CSV table of C-alpha atoms and ligand atoms in Angstrom, one decimal:
chain,number,residue,atom,x,y,z
S,1,MET,CA,14.3,62.1,-118.7
S,2,ARG,CA,13.1,65.0,-116.6
S,3,VAL,CA,13.8,64.1,-113.0
S,4,GLY,CA,12.7,66.0,-109.9
S,5,ILE,CA,14.4,66.0,-106.5
S,6,LEU,CA,13.2,66.9,-103.1
S,7,THR,CA,14.6,66.9,-99.6
S,8,GLY,CA,12.1,66.3,-96.7
S,9,GLY,CA,12.1,66.2,-92.9
S,10,GLY,CA,14.9,67.5,-90.7
S,11,ASP,CA,18.0,68.6,-92.5
S,12,CYS,CA,21.1,66.5,-92.3
S,13,PRO,CA,24.8,66.8,-93.5
S,14,GLY,CA,25.2,65.2,-96.9
S,15,LEU,CA,21.9,66.3,-98.5
S,16,ASN,CA,23.7,68.6,-101.0
S,17,ALA,CA,26.2,65.8,-101.7
S,18,VAL,CA,23.4,63.5,-102.7
S,19,ILE,CA,21.8,66.1,-104.9
S,20,ARG,CA,25.2,66.9,-106.6
S,21,ALA,CA,25.7,63.2,-107.3
S,22,ILE,CA,22.3,62.7,-108.8
S,23,VAL,CA,22.7,65.8,-111.0
S,24,ARG,CA,26.3,64.9,-112.1
S,25,LYS,CA,25.5,61.4,-113.2
S,26,GLY,CA,22.0,62.4,-114.5
S,27,GLU,CA,23.2,65.2,-116.7
S,28,LEU,CA,26.6,64.0,-117.9
S,29,VAL,CA,26.0,60.2,-118.2
S,30,TYR,CA,22.2,60.0,-118.9
S,31,GLY,CA,21.6,63.4,-120.5
S,32,ASP,CA,18.7,64.1,-118.0
S,33,GLU,CA,17.2,67.4,-117.2
S,34,LEU,CA,17.0,67.9,-113.4
S,35,ILE,CA,14.9,70.1,-111.2
S,36,GLY,CA,14.9,70.6,-107.5
S,37,PHE,CA,11.6,71.3,-105.6
S,38,HIS,CA,11.8,73.9,-102.8
S,39,ASP,CA,10.6,73.0,-99.3
S,40,ALA,CA,9.9,69.3,-99.7
S,41,TRP,CA,6.4,68.2,-100.7
S,42,ASP,CA,5.1,71.8,-100.5
S,43,GLY,CA,7.3,72.7,-103.4
S,44,VAL,CA,5.8,69.8,-105.4
S,45,ARG,CA,2.2,70.7,-104.6
S,46,GLU,CA,2.8,74.4,-105.4
S,47,GLN,CA,5.1,73.7,-108.3
S,48,ARG,CA,8.0,75.8,-106.9
S,49,TYR,CA,11.3,74.5,-108.2
S,50,MET,CA,14.6,75.4,-109.5
S,51,PRO,CA,16.7,74.0,-112.4
S,52,LEU,CA,19.7,72.0,-111.3
S,53,ASP,CA,22.8,71.4,-113.4
S,54,VAL,CA,26.4,70.5,-112.8
S,55,SER,CA,27.6,74.1,-112.7
S,56,SER,CA,24.9,75.2,-110.2
S,57,LEU,CA,26.1,72.5,-107.8
S,58,ARG,CA,29.7,73.6,-107.7
S,59,GLY,CA,31.0,73.8,-104.1
S,60,MET,CA,28.1,71.9,-102.6
S,61,LEU,CA,29.8,68.7,-101.8
S,62,PRO,CA,31.1,69.8,-98.3
S,63,ARG,CA,28.2,72.1,-97.6
S,64,GLY,CA,25.7,71.1,-94.8
S,65,GLY,CA,22.0,71.7,-94.9
S,66,THR,CA,20.1,71.5,-98.2
S,67,LEU,CA,20.1,74.1,-101.0
S,68,LEU,CA,16.5,73.2,-101.7
S,69,GLY,CA,15.1,73.9,-98.3
S,70,THR,CA,13.2,71.3,-96.3
S,71,ARG,CA,10.0,70.9,-94.3
S,72,ARG,CA,8.1,68.3,-92.4
S,73,GLY,CA,4.6,67.5,-93.5
S,74,SER,CA,3.0,65.5,-96.3
S,75,PRO,CA,0.7,66.3,-99.3
S,76,TYR,CA,-1.8,64.0,-97.5
S,77,ASP,CA,-2.1,66.8,-94.8
S,78,HIS,CA,-4.0,68.8,-97.5
S,79,ALA,CA,-7.4,67.7,-98.9
S,80,ASP,CA,-6.3,68.3,-102.5
S,81,GLY,CA,-2.6,67.5,-101.8
S,82,PRO,CA,-2.3,64.2,-103.6
S,83,GLN,CA,-4.2,65.6,-106.7
S,84,GLN,CA,-1.8,68.6,-106.7
S,85,VAL,CA,1.2,66.2,-106.7
S,86,ARG,CA,-0.3,64.3,-109.6
S,87,GLN,CA,-0.9,67.6,-111.4
S,88,ALA,CA,2.7,68.7,-110.8
S,89,PHE,CA,3.9,65.5,-112.5
S,90,ALA,CA,1.7,66.2,-115.5
S,91,ASP,CA,2.3,69.9,-115.8
S,92,LEU,CA,6.1,69.7,-115.4
S,93,GLY,CA,6.4,66.6,-117.6
S,94,LEU,CA,8.2,64.7,-114.8
S,95,ASP,CA,9.5,61.2,-115.5
S,96,ALA,CA,10.6,60.5,-111.9
S,97,LEU,CA,10.9,62.0,-108.5
S,98,VAL,CA,13.8,61.3,-106.1
S,99,VAL,CA,12.7,61.7,-102.5
S,100,ILE,CA,15.6,62.2,-100.0
S,101,GLY,CA,14.2,61.8,-96.6
S,102,GLY,CA,13.8,59.9,-93.3
S,103,ASN,CA,11.0,57.7,-92.1
S,104,GLY,CA,8.2,60.3,-92.7
S,105,SER,CA,9.2,61.4,-96.2
S,106,LEU,CA,9.9,57.8,-97.3
S,107,THR,CA,6.5,56.7,-96.0
S,108,VAL,CA,4.9,59.5,-98.1
S,109,ALA,CA,7.0,58.5,-101.1
S,110,SER,CA,5.8,54.9,-100.8
S,111,LYS,CA,2.2,56.1,-100.5
S,112,VAL,CA,2.5,58.4,-103.5
S,113,HIS,CA,3.9,55.5,-105.5
S,114,ASP,CA,1.3,53.0,-104.4
S,115,ASP,CA,-1.8,55.3,-104.4
S,116,LEU,CA,-1.0,57.6,-107.3
S,117,GLY,CA,1.1,55.2,-109.3
S,118,LEU,CA,3.9,57.8,-109.6
S,119,PRO,CA,7.5,56.9,-110.4
S,120,VAL,CA,9.3,57.6,-107.1
S,121,ILE,CA,12.7,56.5,-105.7
S,122,GLY,CA,13.8,57.1,-102.1
S,123,VAL,CA,17.2,57.9,-100.5
S,124,PRO,CA,17.4,57.2,-96.8
S,125,LYS,CA,18.5,60.3,-94.8
S,126,THR,CA,18.6,61.1,-91.1
S,127,ILE,CA,21.2,61.7,-88.4
S,128,ASP,CA,19.1,59.3,-86.2
S,129,ASN,CA,20.1,56.2,-88.3
S,130,ASP,CA,16.6,54.7,-87.7
S,131,VAL,CA,15.5,53.8,-91.2
S,132,VAL,CA,14.7,50.2,-91.7
S,133,GLY,CA,16.2,48.5,-94.7
S,134,THR,CA,19.6,50.1,-94.8
S,135,ASP,CA,22.7,49.5,-92.6
S,136,ILE,CA,23.2,53.2,-92.3
S,137,THR,CA,21.7,56.5,-93.3
S,138,PHE,CA,23.8,59.4,-94.4
S,139,GLY,CA,24.3,62.1,-91.8
S,140,PHE,CA,24.6,59.7,-88.9
S,141,ASN,CA,28.4,59.4,-89.1
S,142,THR,CA,28.7,63.2,-89.0
S,143,ALA,CA,26.3,63.5,-86.0
S,144,VAL,CA,28.3,60.9,-84.1
S,145,GLN,CA,31.6,62.7,-84.9
S,146,ILE,CA,30.1,66.0,-83.6
S,147,ALA,CA,28.8,64.4,-80.5
S,148,THR,CA,32.1,62.6,-79.9
S,149,ASP,CA,34.1,65.8,-80.3
S,150,ALA,CA,31.8,67.5,-77.7
S,151,ILE,CA,32.2,64.6,-75.3
S,152,ASP,CA,36.0,64.7,-75.6
S,153,ARG,CA,35.9,68.4,-74.7
S,154,LEU,CA,33.5,67.8,-71.8
S,155,HIS,CA,35.9,65.2,-70.3
S,156,THR,CA,38.5,67.8,-69.5
S,157,THR,CA,36.2,70.3,-68.0
S,158,ALA,CA,34.4,67.6,-66.0
S,159,GLU,CA,37.8,66.3,-64.7
S,160,SER,CA,39.0,69.8,-63.7
S,161,HIS,CA,35.9,70.3,-61.6
S,162,ASP,CA,35.2,66.8,-60.4
S,163,ARG,CA,31.8,67.0,-62.0
S,164,VAL,CA,29.3,64.7,-63.6
S,165,MET,CA,28.2,65.9,-67.1
S,166,VAL,CA,25.0,64.7,-68.6
S,167,VAL,CA,25.1,65.1,-72.4
S,168,GLU,CA,21.9,64.9,-74.4
S,169,VAL,CA,22.1,63.9,-78.0
S,170,MET,CA,19.4,63.5,-80.6
S,171,GLY,CA,17.5,60.3,-81.2
S,172,ARG,CA,13.8,60.4,-80.9
S,173,HIS,CA,13.0,56.7,-81.0
S,174,SER,CA,16.5,55.1,-81.4
S,175,GLY,CA,19.7,55.5,-79.4
S,176,TRP,CA,22.1,55.1,-82.3
S,177,ILE,CA,23.9,58.4,-81.9
S,178,ALA,CA,24.0,58.0,-78.1
S,179,THR,CA,25.4,54.5,-78.3
S,180,HIS,CA,28.1,55.2,-80.9
S,181,ALA,CA,29.1,58.6,-79.5
S,182,GLY,CA,29.0,57.1,-75.9
S,183,ILE,CA,31.3,54.3,-76.9
S,184,ALA,CA,33.6,56.6,-78.9
S,185,GLY,CA,33.6,59.2,-76.1
S,186,GLY,CA,34.2,56.7,-73.2
S,187,ALA,CA,30.9,57.4,-71.4
S,188,THR,CA,30.2,56.1,-67.9
S,189,ALA,CA,26.6,55.3,-68.9
S,190,ILE,CA,24.5,55.6,-72.0
S,191,LEU,CA,20.7,55.9,-71.8
S,192,ILE,CA,18.7,55.1,-74.9
S,193,PRO,CA,15.0,55.0,-75.8
S,194,GLU,CA,15.1,51.2,-76.4
S,195,GLN,CA,16.1,50.5,-72.8
S,196,PRO,CA,14.2,52.3,-70.1
S,197,PHE,CA,16.7,53.5,-67.5
S,198,ASP,CA,16.7,53.1,-63.7
S,199,ILE,CA,18.1,56.4,-62.3
S,200,GLU,CA,19.1,54.6,-59.1
S,201,ALA,CA,21.3,52.2,-61.1
S,202,VAL,CA,22.9,55.1,-62.9
S,203,CYS,CA,23.6,56.7,-59.5
S,204,ALA,CA,25.1,53.5,-58.2
S,205,LEU,CA,27.5,53.4,-61.2
S,206,LEU,CA,28.6,57.0,-60.4
S,207,ARG,CA,29.0,56.2,-56.7
S,208,ARG,CA,31.1,53.2,-57.5
S,209,ARG,CA,33.3,55.3,-59.7
S,210,HIS,CA,33.8,57.8,-57.0
S,211,GLU,CA,34.8,55.1,-54.5
S,212,ARG,CA,37.5,54.2,-57.0
S,213,GLY,CA,38.7,57.8,-57.1
S,214,ARG,CA,37.2,58.7,-60.4
S,215,TYR,CA,35.4,61.9,-59.7
S,216,ALA,CA,34.4,63.0,-63.2
S,217,SER,CA,31.9,61.2,-65.3
S,218,ILE,CA,30.0,61.6,-68.6
S,219,VAL,CA,26.5,60.2,-68.9
S,220,VAL,CA,25.2,60.3,-72.5
S,221,VAL,CA,21.5,60.3,-73.0
S,222,ALA,CA,19.4,60.2,-76.1
S,223,GLU,CA,16.6,62.7,-76.1
S,224,GLY,CA,14.0,60.0,-76.3
S,225,ALA,CA,15.2,58.0,-73.3
S,226,GLU,CA,12.6,57.3,-70.7
S,227,PRO,CA,12.9,56.1,-67.0
S,228,VAL,CA,11.6,52.8,-65.9
S,229,GLU,CA,8.0,53.5,-64.9
S,230,GLY,CA,7.5,54.7,-61.4
S,231,THR,CA,11.3,55.4,-60.8
S,232,MET,CA,11.4,59.1,-61.8
S,233,ARG,CA,8.9,61.7,-62.8
S,234,ALA,CA,8.3,61.4,-66.6
S,235,ARG,CA,8.4,64.5,-68.7
S,236,ASP,CA,5.3,66.1,-70.0
S,237,ARG,CA,5.0,65.4,-73.7
S,238,VAL,CA,4.8,68.3,-76.2
S,239,TYR,CA,3.9,67.7,-79.8
S,240,ASP,CA,4.6,69.7,-82.9
S,241,GLN,CA,2.1,70.6,-85.7
S,242,PHE,CA,2.7,67.2,-87.4
S,243,GLY,CA,2.0,65.2,-84.3
S,244,HIS,CA,5.7,64.4,-83.7
S,245,VAL,CA,6.7,64.5,-80.0
S,246,ARG,CA,9.0,67.5,-79.5
S,247,LEU,CA,11.8,66.2,-77.3
S,248,GLY,CA,14.9,67.9,-75.7
S,249,GLY,CA,15.5,68.5,-72.0
S,250,VAL,CA,15.6,65.0,-70.5
S,251,ALA,CA,19.2,65.7,-69.6
S,252,GLU,CA,18.2,68.4,-67.3
S,253,THR,CA,15.8,66.2,-65.3
S,254,ILE,CA,18.4,63.5,-65.1
S,255,ALA,CA,21.1,65.9,-64.0
S,256,HIS,CA,18.9,67.2,-61.2
S,257,ALA,CA,18.1,63.7,-60.1
S,258,ILE,CA,21.7,62.6,-60.1
S,259,GLU,CA,22.8,65.7,-58.0
S,260,GLU,CA,19.9,65.2,-55.6
S,261,ARG,CA,20.5,61.5,-55.1
S,262,THR,CA,24.4,61.4,-55.0
S,263,GLY,CA,25.4,64.9,-53.9
S,264,PHE,CA,27.9,65.0,-56.8
S,265,GLU,CA,28.0,68.3,-58.6
S,266,THR,CA,26.3,67.8,-62.0
S,267,ARG,CA,25.9,69.8,-65.1
S,268,MET,CA,24.0,69.1,-68.3
S,269,VAL,CA,24.7,69.9,-72.0
S,270,LEU,CA,22.1,69.7,-74.7
S,271,LEU,CA,23.9,69.3,-78.1
S,272,GLY,CA,20.7,69.8,-80.1
S,273,HIS,CA,20.8,71.0,-83.7
S,274,ILE,CA,24.6,71.4,-83.7
S,275,GLN,CA,24.5,67.7,-84.4
S,276,ARG,CA,22.7,68.3,-87.7
S,277,GLY,CA,24.6,71.4,-88.9
S,278,GLY,CA,27.8,72.0,-90.9
S,279,THR,CA,29.9,70.0,-93.2
S,280,PRO,CA,29.5,66.2,-93.6
S,281,THR,CA,32.4,63.9,-92.6
S,282,ALA,CA,34.4,62.2,-95.4
S,283,PHE,CA,32.5,59.0,-94.7
S,284,ASP,CA,29.1,60.8,-95.2
S,285,ARG,CA,30.4,62.5,-98.4
S,286,VAL,CA,31.3,59.2,-99.9
S,287,LEU,CA,28.0,57.5,-98.7
S,288,SER,CA,25.9,60.4,-100.0
S,289,THR,CA,27.7,60.3,-103.3
S,290,ARG,CA,27.2,56.6,-103.7
S,291,TYR,CA,23.5,57.0,-102.8
S,292,GLY,CA,23.0,59.8,-105.3
S,293,VAL,CA,24.6,57.8,-108.1
S,294,ALA,CA,22.6,54.7,-107.2
S,295,ALA,CA,19.4,56.8,-107.1
S,296,ILE,CA,19.8,58.1,-110.6
S,297,ASP,CA,20.7,54.6,-111.8
S,298,ALA,CA,17.5,53.3,-110.1
S,299,VAL,CA,15.6,55.9,-112.1
S,300,HIS,CA,17.0,54.6,-115.3
S,301,VAL,CA,16.2,51.0,-114.6
S,302,GLY,CA,12.7,52.1,-113.5
S,303,ALA,CA,13.0,50.6,-110.0
S,304,TRP,CA,9.9,52.6,-108.9
S,305,GLY,CA,8.8,52.3,-105.3
S,306,SER,CA,12.3,51.4,-104.1
S,307,MET,CA,14.9,53.0,-101.9
S,308,VAL,CA,18.7,52.9,-102.3
S,309,ALA,CA,20.3,51.3,-99.3
S,310,LEU,CA,23.7,50.2,-98.0
S,311,ARG,CA,23.8,46.5,-97.1
S,312,GLY,CA,27.0,44.8,-96.1
S,313,GLY,CA,29.1,47.3,-98.0
S,314,ASP,CA,27.1,47.3,-101.2
S,315,VAL,CA,24.6,50.0,-102.3
S,316,LEU,CA,21.5,48.4,-103.8
S,317,THR,CA,17.8,49.0,-104.0
S,318,VAL,CA,15.1,47.7,-101.6
S,319,PRO,CA,11.3,48.1,-101.7
S,320,LEU,CA,10.1,51.2,-99.9
S,321,HIS,CA,7.5,48.9,-98.3
S,322,GLU,CA,10.2,47.4,-96.2
S,323,THR,CA,10.7,50.6,-94.4
S,324,VAL,CA,7.2,52.1,-94.1
S,325,GLY,CA,5.8,52.6,-90.6
S,326,LYS,CA,8.9,51.2,-88.9
S,327,THR,CA,11.8,52.5,-86.9
S,328,ARG,CA,15.1,50.8,-86.7
S,329,PRO,CA,16.2,50.2,-83.1
S,330,VAL,CA,19.8,50.2,-81.9
S,331,ASP,CA,21.7,47.0,-82.3
S,332,MET,CA,21.1,45.7,-78.7
S,333,HIS,CA,24.1,43.3,-79.0
S,334,LEU,CA,26.3,46.4,-79.5
S,335,TYR,CA,24.6,48.1,-76.5
S,336,HIS,CA,24.7,45.2,-74.1
S,337,GLU,CA,27.9,43.3,-75.2
S,338,VAL,CA,30.1,46.3,-76.0
S,339,ALA,CA,28.9,49.6,-74.7
S,340,GLU,CA,27.8,48.2,-71.2
S,341,VAL,CA,31.3,46.6,-70.7
S,342,PHE,CA,32.6,50.2,-70.2
S,343,PHE,CA,29.8,51.5,-67.9
S,344,GLY,CA,30.9,52.7,-64.5
A,1,F6P,O1,15.8,64.6,-88.0
A,1,F6P,C1,15.7,63.8,-86.9
A,1,F6P,C2,15.8,64.8,-85.7
A,1,F6P,O2,17.0,65.4,-85.8
A,1,F6P,C3,15.6,64.1,-84.4
A,1,F6P,O3,16.7,63.5,-83.9
A,1,F6P,C4,15.0,65.2,-83.5
A,1,F6P,O4,14.2,64.8,-82.5
A,1,F6P,C5,14.3,66.0,-84.5
A,1,F6P,O5,14.8,65.8,-85.8
A,1,F6P,C6,14.2,67.5,-84.2
A,1,F6P,O6,13.4,68.1,-85.1
A,1,F6P,P1,13.2,69.7,-85.4
A,1,F6P,O7,14.4,70.1,-86.2
A,1,F6P,O8,11.9,69.8,-86.1
A,1,F6P,O9,13.3,70.3,-84.0
């Protein structure tokens, strides 16, 4: 078969490992011919691609980013985009397209399958871990490890100066990274989009800690966290060209508010894209490899319109419909029954 691969949305550690696994099993086990589209759906529309084979993927397992390049956006943003995608399948003799992406790219993949009747398989990617239908997306484990390492380092400088550190991690709609890194890093408080925060309650935690002689604290905040209405000035919203809210900076507002209300010296750290860069953890390399193998297997059983997923330890396929238009929130049991036990 002739199989195309694209990587869409924000990059994420493990993308190259997925591509490598698809190519390895595709070429050596199934005798497939594989091509990789540059720059996500733009590469499909414009028929910009490169051949992929086992030798061209050497050394890519531990490499972050994506060798294909990635972009946000959809063929549906262009009047003739869907037709260009259909034409690319015909011109290139494509038998299947594997779409490695997060909520946005998987939604487009589902639409392309449903509306155009094209043979598409999805692979769930994002450091945010917010794709419905799978227990975990690849890249998340690496982001949590990077954030945890940063928090560990911040503890010692915070302790030396008796400071509060507000650490902002990614997570537009879901506080997965904040919750896991906050638990792993021993945070005093974790603020997530799923649970509006009361700044006065956060300050009360910090004051209580000080009364107990603990002068240094780490507050972990997800970039999408919002205050309870009326308790703190909300941020002005800025949107990118695809209508996604551009976040980043809530930690600064929170750090000011904490210092103003408590008088404790406070600093903020924005981890930003460091969380998406560099080599995947061993866990993500294994998960990405399993997803890649499962994706090419799904191609060969013709499981069109489905996505590979991890459920209870097994990798299987689930309908893309299950994930479209949804965001997977944090496990609130984990947040309330585990994380909160260590607040303060
Ligand atoms: O890919 C998801 C994500 O990392 C979000 O956590 C974050 O809000 C966003 O991407 C940042 O996007 P960009 O790279 O376009 O600034």
